[in-house]
């Protein structure tokens, strides 16, 4: 039997259901990353500078003053993209090897959009203690930790404990990257409709990583009437089946005391944010307020197909690139880390997240119903986000 994580030969037959010669597989041939040197190695003089004996002075200086590592090693510009493969995209728990192409892709985005060097670190799924311990032990090599595709509710505790233990930014992109871009989109949607954020009634479908982070950031931006739903309906103080983090959600949301199904929550709602998958009945959508907004972000199948959403909403967003208003985390995380690394921030704060959302929103000078967020290829997005994060770090 193959060792854990070795690629289990008995699973090789699965590849028979895929065309390994397709354009997608050819693009991944050999992986999407490589290592390159920033200094030339041309002769013995270079060797003596870059390696022994010259490197000894640099190593001893860093040993005496660890802060010098950020100046004289790659730590200053390198982020670990950490995943256990337990919640990869919409694919579920596919393990560390299955997660590797996604984490490599994430690293490509870091480099392309913000010049940040990112390294995939995919580990076997373990307990919270094991993952926290493993990440903490490798942290000295990196300037930041990007947690990725780790299942809820474990992801909340893992991030919280690492933020407490480490003196470098720790950022769970599935949570906070999604929340930042949702808030940016909502800021511009309100500009289009001449509305104010605190006046909105919001329903969030999904109480996992993204749902909780979206809820918290919207609240920090001034929204008070937020109702969160899970697969059993509205999360409220009346429920006796709430576990893990859900009692805290119930205690800080749903100010009108709504109970029942998601359809009950949608009565009079101005905004639906879907981050859970599944589908919403058309009859329930019809119960939303006039000129409503629908952000159906499950990918590749939104909770509400855009064609249906437009029957009941004035502004529609999805997580897909083939429809207008794509809520895409790549608008946030490269610039967030660029700004955090440049400022030497020890943490990514709530002020930084709010500033990042506002910066993304400003990248659409005249928003319309069909454009409330910039394209991921709009020039200057990562730079604007980085500037905003640096400004928040210095405030």
PDB file of C-alpha atoms in Angstrom, residues 2 10 25 29 33 44 53-54 56 62-63 110 134 142 150 170 193 196 234 239 251-252 272 302 321 342 372 386 392:
ATOM      1  CA  UNK A   2       1.293   3.464  -0.833  1.00  0.00           C
ATOM      2  CA  UNK A  10      -4.402   2.383  -6.687  1.00  0.00           C
ATOM      3  CA  UNK A  25      -3.835  19.385 -18.262  1.00  0.00           C
ATOM      4  CA  UNK A  29       2.245  19.778 -16.943  1.00  0.00           C
ATOM      5  CA  UNK A  33       5.853  27.055 -10.233  1.00  0.00           C
ATOM      6  CA  UNK A  44      34.101  31.937  -7.600  1.00  0.00           C
ATOM      7  CA  UNK A  53      32.331  31.959   3.298  1.00  0.00           C
ATOM      8  CA  UNK A  54      30.423  35.229   2.840  1.00  0.00           C
ATOM      9  CA  UNK A  56      28.407  33.193   7.382  1.00  0.00           C
ATOM     10  CA  UNK A  62      20.647  37.537  11.746  1.00  0.00           C
ATOM     11  CA  UNK A  63      21.277  35.183  14.668  1.00  0.00           C
ATOM     12  CA  UNK A 110       0.214  36.363  -5.814  1.00  0.00           C
ATOM     13  CA  UNK A 134       3.048  22.497  12.009  1.00  0.00           C
ATOM     14  CA  UNK A 142       7.836  33.316   5.802  1.00  0.00           C
ATOM     15  CA  UNK A 150      -9.464  24.542   5.310  1.00  0.00           C
ATOM     16  CA  UNK A 170      -2.111  35.340   9.123  1.00  0.00           C
ATOM     17  CA  UNK A 193     -29.053  52.868  -6.019  1.00  0.00           C
ATOM     18  CA  UNK A 196     -26.868  53.828   2.610  1.00  0.00           C
ATOM     19  CA  UNK A 234     -32.446  31.030  10.199  1.00  0.00           C
ATOM     20  CA  UNK A 239     -32.704  27.235  17.939  1.00  0.00           C
ATOM     21  CA  UNK A 251     -26.110  36.303  19.621  1.00  0.00           C
ATOM     22  CA  UNK A 252     -24.824  39.028  17.301  1.00  0.00           C
ATOM     23  CA  UNK A 272     -29.075  38.143  -0.518  1.00  0.00           C
ATOM     24  CA  UNK A 302     -24.661  29.875  -8.093  1.00  0.00           C
ATOM     25  CA  UNK A 321     -16.058  35.025 -14.691  1.00  0.00           C
ATOM     26  CA  UNK A 342       5.628  46.355   2.896  1.00  0.00           C
ATOM     27  CA  UNK A 372     -19.969  47.265  -9.267  1.00  0.00           C
ATOM     28  CA  UNK A 386      -1.732  47.706  -1.001  1.00  0.00           C
ATOM     29  CA  UNK A 392      -4.331  51.602   7.654  1.00  0.00           C
TER      30      UNK A 392
END
